[in-house]
Short mmCIF file of C-alpha atoms in Angstrom, two decimals:
data_model
loop_
_atom_site.label_atom_id
_atom_site.label_comp_id
_atom_site.label_asym_id
_atom_site.label_seq_id
_atom_site.Cartn_x
_atom_site.Cartn_y
_atom_site.Cartn_z
CA MET A 1 75.89 -101.59 -25.14
CA ASP A 2 73.40 -104.68 -24.19
CA ASP A 3 70.00 -104.64 -23.54
CA LYS A 4 69.75 -104.65 -19.73
CA LEU A 5 72.67 -101.76 -19.21
CA ARG A 6 70.62 -99.64 -22.69
CA ASN A 7 67.06 -100.45 -20.13
CA LEU A 8 68.87 -99.19 -17.41
CA LEU A 9 69.91 -95.72 -18.43
CA ILE A 10 67.01 -95.04 -20.35
CA LEU A 11 65.60 -95.48 -17.00
CA MET A 12 67.20 -92.80 -15.37
CA GLY A 13 67.66 -90.31 -18.19
CA GLY A 14 64.21 -90.46 -17.75
CA LEU A 15 63.85 -90.28 -13.93
CA LEU A 16 65.99 -86.86 -14.06
CA LEU A 17 64.11 -85.35 -17.46
CA ILE A 18 60.78 -85.97 -14.97
CA SER A 19 62.10 -85.15 -12.12
CA PHE A 20 63.75 -81.83 -13.21
CA VAL A 21 60.40 -80.74 -14.92
CA TRP A 22 58.37 -81.45 -11.67
CA GLU A 23 61.28 -79.50 -9.88
CA GLY A 24 60.96 -76.58 -11.90
CA ILE A 25 57.33 -76.58 -11.65
CA ILE A 26 57.84 -76.39 -7.99
CA ILE A 27 60.28 -73.42 -8.55
CA LEU A 28 58.00 -70.98 -10.28
CA MET A 29 54.87 -72.28 -7.77
CA GLY A 30 56.99 -69.68 -4.90
CA GLY A 31 59.53 -72.45 -4.32
CA ILE A 32 60.43 -73.53 -0.73
CA THR A 33 57.97 -70.86 0.55
CA GLY A 34 55.13 -71.98 -1.62
CA PRO A 35 52.35 -72.62 -0.31
CA TYR A 36 51.63 -76.23 -2.02
CA PHE A 37 56.02 -77.16 -1.19
CA THR A 38 55.62 -79.79 0.95
CA LEU A 39 53.05 -81.57 -0.58
CA MET A 40 54.62 -81.68 -3.99
CA ALA A 41 58.15 -82.09 -2.84
CA ALA A 42 56.88 -84.72 -1.13
CA PHE A 43 55.16 -86.33 -4.39
CA LEU A 44 58.28 -85.22 -5.72
CA MET A 45 59.74 -88.08 -4.08
CA PHE A 46 58.01 -91.67 -4.86
CA PHE A 47 58.78 -90.28 -8.80
CA PRO A 48 61.96 -92.65 -8.10
CA ALA A 49 59.80 -95.85 -7.10
CA ILE A 50 56.73 -94.42 -10.14
CA ALA A 51 60.07 -94.84 -12.36
CA GLY A 52 61.70 -98.28 -11.14
CA PHE A 53 58.17 -100.33 -10.83
CA VAL A 54 57.13 -98.53 -14.72
CA TYR A 55 60.66 -100.80 -15.62
CA LEU A 56 60.30 -103.76 -14.30
CA ARG A 57 57.08 -103.87 -15.77
CA ARG A 58 58.83 -102.88 -19.70
CA THR A 59 61.39 -105.79 -18.77
CA GLY A 60 58.47 -108.19 -17.51
CA GLN A 61 60.05 -108.55 -14.18
CA SER A 62 58.42 -108.04 -10.59
CA ALA A 63 58.93 -105.66 -7.91
CA ARG A 64 57.47 -108.60 -5.92
CA PRO A 65 60.69 -110.35 -4.63
CA ILE A 66 62.20 -106.65 -4.24
CA LEU A 67 59.17 -105.85 -1.99
CA THR A 68 59.28 -108.59 0.31
CA ALA A 69 63.43 -109.33 1.55
CA VAL A 70 63.20 -108.49 4.40
CA GLY A 71 66.56 -109.87 5.05
CA LYS A 72 68.58 -109.39 8.42
CA LYS A 73 66.38 -107.43 10.62
CA ARG A 74 69.42 -105.99 13.19
CA TYR A 75 70.10 -103.67 10.16
CA LEU A 76 66.53 -102.22 10.30
CA LEU A 77 67.83 -100.90 14.05
CA ALA A 78 71.05 -99.55 12.96
CA ALA A 79 69.63 -97.84 9.20
CA VAL A 80 67.45 -95.20 12.43
CA LEU A 81 70.34 -95.26 14.85
CA VAL A 82 73.54 -94.46 12.64
CA PRO A 83 72.30 -91.16 10.95
CA ILE A 84 71.21 -90.12 14.57
CA MET A 85 74.47 -90.95 16.49
CA ILE A 86 76.84 -89.90 13.24
CA THR A 87 74.94 -85.85 14.16
CA ILE A 88 75.17 -86.22 17.55
CA LEU A 89 78.95 -86.97 17.23
CA VAL A 90 79.19 -84.50 14.40
CA ILE A 91 77.78 -81.17 16.82
CA GLY A 92 79.67 -82.56 20.49
CA SER A 93 82.63 -82.49 18.78
CA ALA A 94 82.10 -79.21 16.90
CA VAL A 95 80.49 -77.69 20.26
CA ALA A 96 83.81 -79.00 22.10
CA THR A 97 86.04 -77.49 19.64
CA GLY A 98 84.40 -74.46 19.48
CA VAL A 99 83.44 -75.03 16.04
CA MET A 100 79.97 -74.68 16.86
CA THR A 101 78.29 -73.27 19.87
CA GLN A 102 75.26 -74.13 21.58
CA THR A 103 72.50 -72.22 24.17
CA LEU A 104 70.60 -75.94 23.86
CA TYR A 105 72.34 -77.16 27.88
CA ASP A 106 71.92 -74.43 30.40
CA SER A 107 75.13 -75.35 32.82
CA ALA A 108 73.95 -73.03 35.80
CA THR A 109 70.54 -74.72 35.96
CA GLY A 110 70.94 -78.13 35.03
CA LEU A 111 68.19 -77.65 32.42
CA VAL A 112 67.37 -77.73 28.48
CA THR A 113 65.70 -75.04 26.96
CA LEU A 114 63.02 -76.01 23.67
CA PRO A 115 64.72 -74.76 20.67
CA ASN A 116 61.06 -73.54 19.93
CA GLY A 117 61.91 -69.85 20.27
CA ASP A 118 59.84 -69.57 23.39
CA GLY A 119 62.79 -70.19 25.86
CA GLN A 120 60.88 -72.65 27.80
CA GLN A 121 63.17 -74.64 30.01
CA ILE A 122 62.53 -78.66 30.88
CA SER A 123 64.79 -81.44 32.57
CA VAL A 124 67.05 -83.62 30.71
CA THR A 125 64.75 -86.01 30.71
CA ALA A 126 61.78 -84.51 29.85
CA PHE A 127 64.15 -83.71 26.94
CA LEU A 128 65.66 -86.60 25.65
CA ALA A 129 61.43 -88.45 26.22
CA GLN A 130 60.60 -86.08 23.77
CA ILE A 131 62.94 -86.76 21.99
CA ILE A 132 62.42 -90.70 21.58
CA ILE A 133 58.28 -89.76 20.97
CA THR A 134 59.34 -87.81 18.13
CA SER A 135 61.99 -89.57 16.81
CA VAL A 136 59.72 -92.77 16.48
CA VAL A 137 56.65 -90.52 14.97
CA GLY A 138 58.78 -88.87 12.51
CA ILE A 139 60.71 -91.93 11.10
CA ALA A 140 57.09 -93.75 11.28
CA ILE A 141 55.22 -91.13 9.29
CA THR A 142 58.59 -89.72 6.80
CA SER A 143 59.24 -93.42 6.08
CA ILE A 144 55.91 -93.26 3.81
CA ALA A 145 57.73 -90.57 1.84
CA THR A 146 61.47 -92.45 1.75
CA PHE A 147 59.54 -95.47 0.99
CA GLY A 148 59.29 -93.77 -2.80
CA GLU A 149 62.78 -92.88 -3.22
CA GLU A 150 64.30 -95.90 -1.38
CA LEU A 151 62.83 -98.26 -3.98
CA GLY A 152 63.88 -97.04 -7.27
CA TRP A 153 67.08 -95.72 -5.53
CA ARG A 154 68.48 -98.93 -3.48
CA GLY A 155 65.28 -101.38 -4.84
CA VAL A 156 66.20 -101.03 -8.78
CA ILE A 157 68.73 -99.16 -9.31
CA GLN A 158 71.52 -100.06 -6.81
CA ASN A 159 71.92 -103.71 -7.37
CA ARG A 160 72.14 -103.19 -11.31
CA LEU A 161 74.06 -100.10 -11.59
CA ILE A 162 76.90 -102.68 -9.15
CA ALA A 163 76.23 -105.26 -11.48
CA HIS A 164 77.31 -103.45 -14.67
CA TYR A 165 79.85 -101.31 -12.92
CA GLY A 166 81.51 -102.63 -10.02
CA VAL A 167 80.75 -102.24 -6.54
CA VAL A 168 83.03 -99.04 -6.80
CA ALA A 169 82.28 -97.15 -9.92
CA GLY A 170 78.13 -98.71 -9.48
CA LEU A 171 77.81 -96.79 -5.69
CA VAL A 172 79.85 -93.95 -7.01
CA ILE A 173 77.70 -92.93 -10.21
CA LEU A 174 74.20 -93.44 -8.00
CA GLY A 175 75.37 -90.97 -5.18
CA LEU A 176 76.55 -88.39 -7.45
CA PHE A 177 73.25 -88.88 -9.74
CA TRP A 178 71.04 -89.07 -6.52
CA GLY A 179 72.45 -85.53 -6.06
CA ILE A 180 72.11 -84.25 -9.22
CA TRP A 181 68.89 -85.50 -8.68
CA HIS A 182 68.31 -82.75 -6.07
CA ALA A 183 69.93 -79.77 -8.25
CA PRO A 184 66.81 -77.55 -9.39
CA ILE A 185 64.96 -77.72 -5.43
CA ILE A 186 68.10 -77.25 -3.83
CA TYR A 187 69.21 -74.25 -7.13
CA GLY A 188 65.75 -73.06 -5.24
CA GLY A 189 66.91 -72.45 -2.09
CA TYR A 190 66.51 -76.26 -0.05
CA ASN A 191 69.06 -77.79 2.18
CA PHE A 192 71.52 -74.92 1.57
CA PRO A 193 70.17 -71.11 1.77
CA GLY A 194 72.11 -68.74 0.40
CA TYR A 195 74.39 -70.61 -0.96
CA PRO A 196 72.37 -72.08 -4.22
CA LEU A 197 75.19 -73.36 -6.87
CA ILE A 198 77.91 -74.06 -4.22
CA GLY A 199 74.74 -76.47 -2.62
CA SER A 200 72.84 -78.14 -5.17
CA LEU A 201 76.09 -78.77 -7.68
CA VAL A 202 78.76 -79.57 -5.02
CA PHE A 203 77.39 -79.59 -1.33
CA MET A 204 74.15 -82.20 -2.49
CA PRO A 205 76.01 -84.45 -4.90
CA LEU A 206 78.68 -84.85 -1.98
CA PHE A 207 76.05 -85.93 0.70
CA THR A 208 74.30 -87.97 -1.37
CA LEU A 209 77.54 -89.74 -1.99
CA GLY A 210 78.55 -90.34 1.44
CA THR A 211 74.81 -91.66 2.33
CA SER A 212 74.61 -93.53 -0.98
CA GLY A 213 77.89 -95.33 0.36
CA VAL A 214 76.39 -95.63 3.87
CA PHE A 215 72.83 -97.17 2.40
CA ALA A 216 74.53 -99.48 0.28
CA TRP A 217 76.58 -100.77 3.19
CA LEU A 218 73.06 -101.35 5.34
CA THR A 219 71.23 -102.98 2.89
CA LEU A 220 73.59 -104.64 1.01
CA ARG A 221 74.65 -106.83 4.32
CA ALA A 222 71.19 -106.76 5.16
CA GLY A 223 69.99 -108.81 1.86
CA SER A 224 67.11 -105.56 1.94
CA PHE A 225 66.10 -101.97 0.97
CA TRP A 226 64.11 -101.49 3.63
CA PRO A 227 66.71 -100.52 5.75
CA ALA A 228 67.63 -97.59 3.50
CA VAL A 229 64.07 -96.61 4.20
CA LEU A 230 64.09 -96.14 7.62
CA ALA A 231 68.26 -94.79 7.86
CA HIS A 232 66.78 -91.84 4.75
CA ALA A 233 64.09 -91.74 7.19
CA SER A 234 66.25 -90.99 10.44
CA ILE A 235 68.26 -88.43 8.26
CA ASN A 236 65.16 -86.53 7.42
CA SER A 237 63.45 -86.25 10.22
CA ILE A 238 65.84 -86.37 13.04
CA ALA A 239 69.40 -86.18 11.95
CA GLY A 240 69.43 -83.11 8.97
CA PRO A 241 66.79 -81.11 10.93
CA LEU A 242 69.10 -81.67 14.52
CA ILE A 243 71.57 -80.05 13.15
CA TYR A 244 69.77 -77.14 11.45
CA LEU A 245 68.53 -76.23 14.82
CA PRO A 246 68.57 -72.81 16.11
CA VAL A 247 70.27 -73.76 19.40
CA PHE A 248 73.59 -74.76 17.31
CA GLU A 249 75.37 -72.11 16.39
CA ALA A 250 77.72 -71.34 13.66
CA ALA A 251 78.05 -70.04 10.19
CA PRO A 252 75.87 -70.98 7.33
CA LEU A 253 79.35 -72.42 5.45
CA THR A 254 80.09 -74.45 8.39
CA ARG A 255 77.06 -75.82 9.51
CA TYR A 256 76.89 -76.91 5.82
CA THR A 257 80.27 -78.66 6.12
CA LEU A 258 79.53 -80.30 9.61
CA PHE A 259 76.12 -81.30 7.79
CA VAL A 260 77.76 -83.08 4.55
CA VAL A 261 81.75 -83.93 5.42
CA PRO A 262 80.98 -86.44 7.75
CA TRP A 263 78.62 -88.32 6.06
CA LEU A 264 81.27 -88.23 2.85
CA VAL A 265 83.73 -89.97 5.09
CA ALA A 266 81.45 -92.30 6.26
CA GLY A 267 80.00 -93.35 2.84
CA ILE A 268 83.96 -93.64 2.03
CA ALA A 269 84.48 -95.76 4.23
CA ALA A 270 81.88 -97.49 3.79
CA ILE A 271 82.17 -98.61 -0.10
CA VAL A 272 85.83 -99.15 0.88
CA HIS A 273 84.54 -101.78 3.07
CA LEU A 274 82.59 -103.26 0.77
CA LYS A 275 85.29 -103.49 -2.06
CA LEU A 276 86.90 -105.34 0.32
CA THR A 277 84.56 -108.06 1.23
CA GLU A 278 83.68 -108.35 -1.83
CA GLY A 279 83.08 -112.48 -3.05
CA ARG A 280 83.76 -113.30 1.33
CA GLY A 281 80.00 -113.93 1.78
CA VAL A 282 79.20 -111.10 4.03
CA TRP A 283 77.10 -109.12 0.98
CA VAL A 284 75.55 -110.20 -1.86
CA LEU A 285 73.00 -108.08 -4.14
CA TYR A 286 69.43 -108.61 -2.39
CA PRO A 287 66.99 -110.94 -3.56
CA ASP A 288 65.80 -109.33 -7.49
CA ASN A 289 65.14 -110.19 -10.60
CA ASP A 290 67.35 -110.63 -13.89
CA LEU A 291 69.75 -107.67 -13.43
#
């Protein structure tokens, strides 16, 4: 094992250990219903960035090439829209086929019932305007936290795993590792309440495997890790909460499957495409230090 790979594995192992300890503290302090959950979970999202900075400093490298590489700007917009489009397509298909029912749109009145539980109805135009405003504000705020994760995952670790293991194995390792990184907090009831074991060991790793593939496709084609920051924020603030809204009704396992499987399929397709286009100039490992 060469020194570069050894340093990378030390980075990942140390990050996992420290994160598990912090997630354990979160659970001991009340978990997802605890008074400090939001703050502590937000801080957890910066652990990958902190680990990445420590790794770069320890190996005599700089974060500047990673942070300043904006890449092809059209992928920034794609990063915001792709998660939302996937979610809308999934919900629409699920409702159309009867897998999921909805009480959002009242066909008799042509109005939308706000999903806040008070039964208030507004026009479709007003609802769409609210969605757009909420999306812009939500993504802008959430991007602060997702920057903390993505600087580590896509900024530092992704390229190095690909350099050592190849694009397919590297992204599969990263995707599954990212899912296991969430395991304690998922087991504590986050994202998949009622199914802690299958949520932490099956649903979340498969979800992060899928999103890792999509995020890799966006970042490697863009030549920058920044699209992953926006795509992650789009999922956390818009796409994820949308499929969990009570106005879209489904059994818990059905809802969780609808949340995970489309991303897994999209991620596998993205990884396959990256492999098929490898070495053709379609994508490269974006500006960085010595991998």
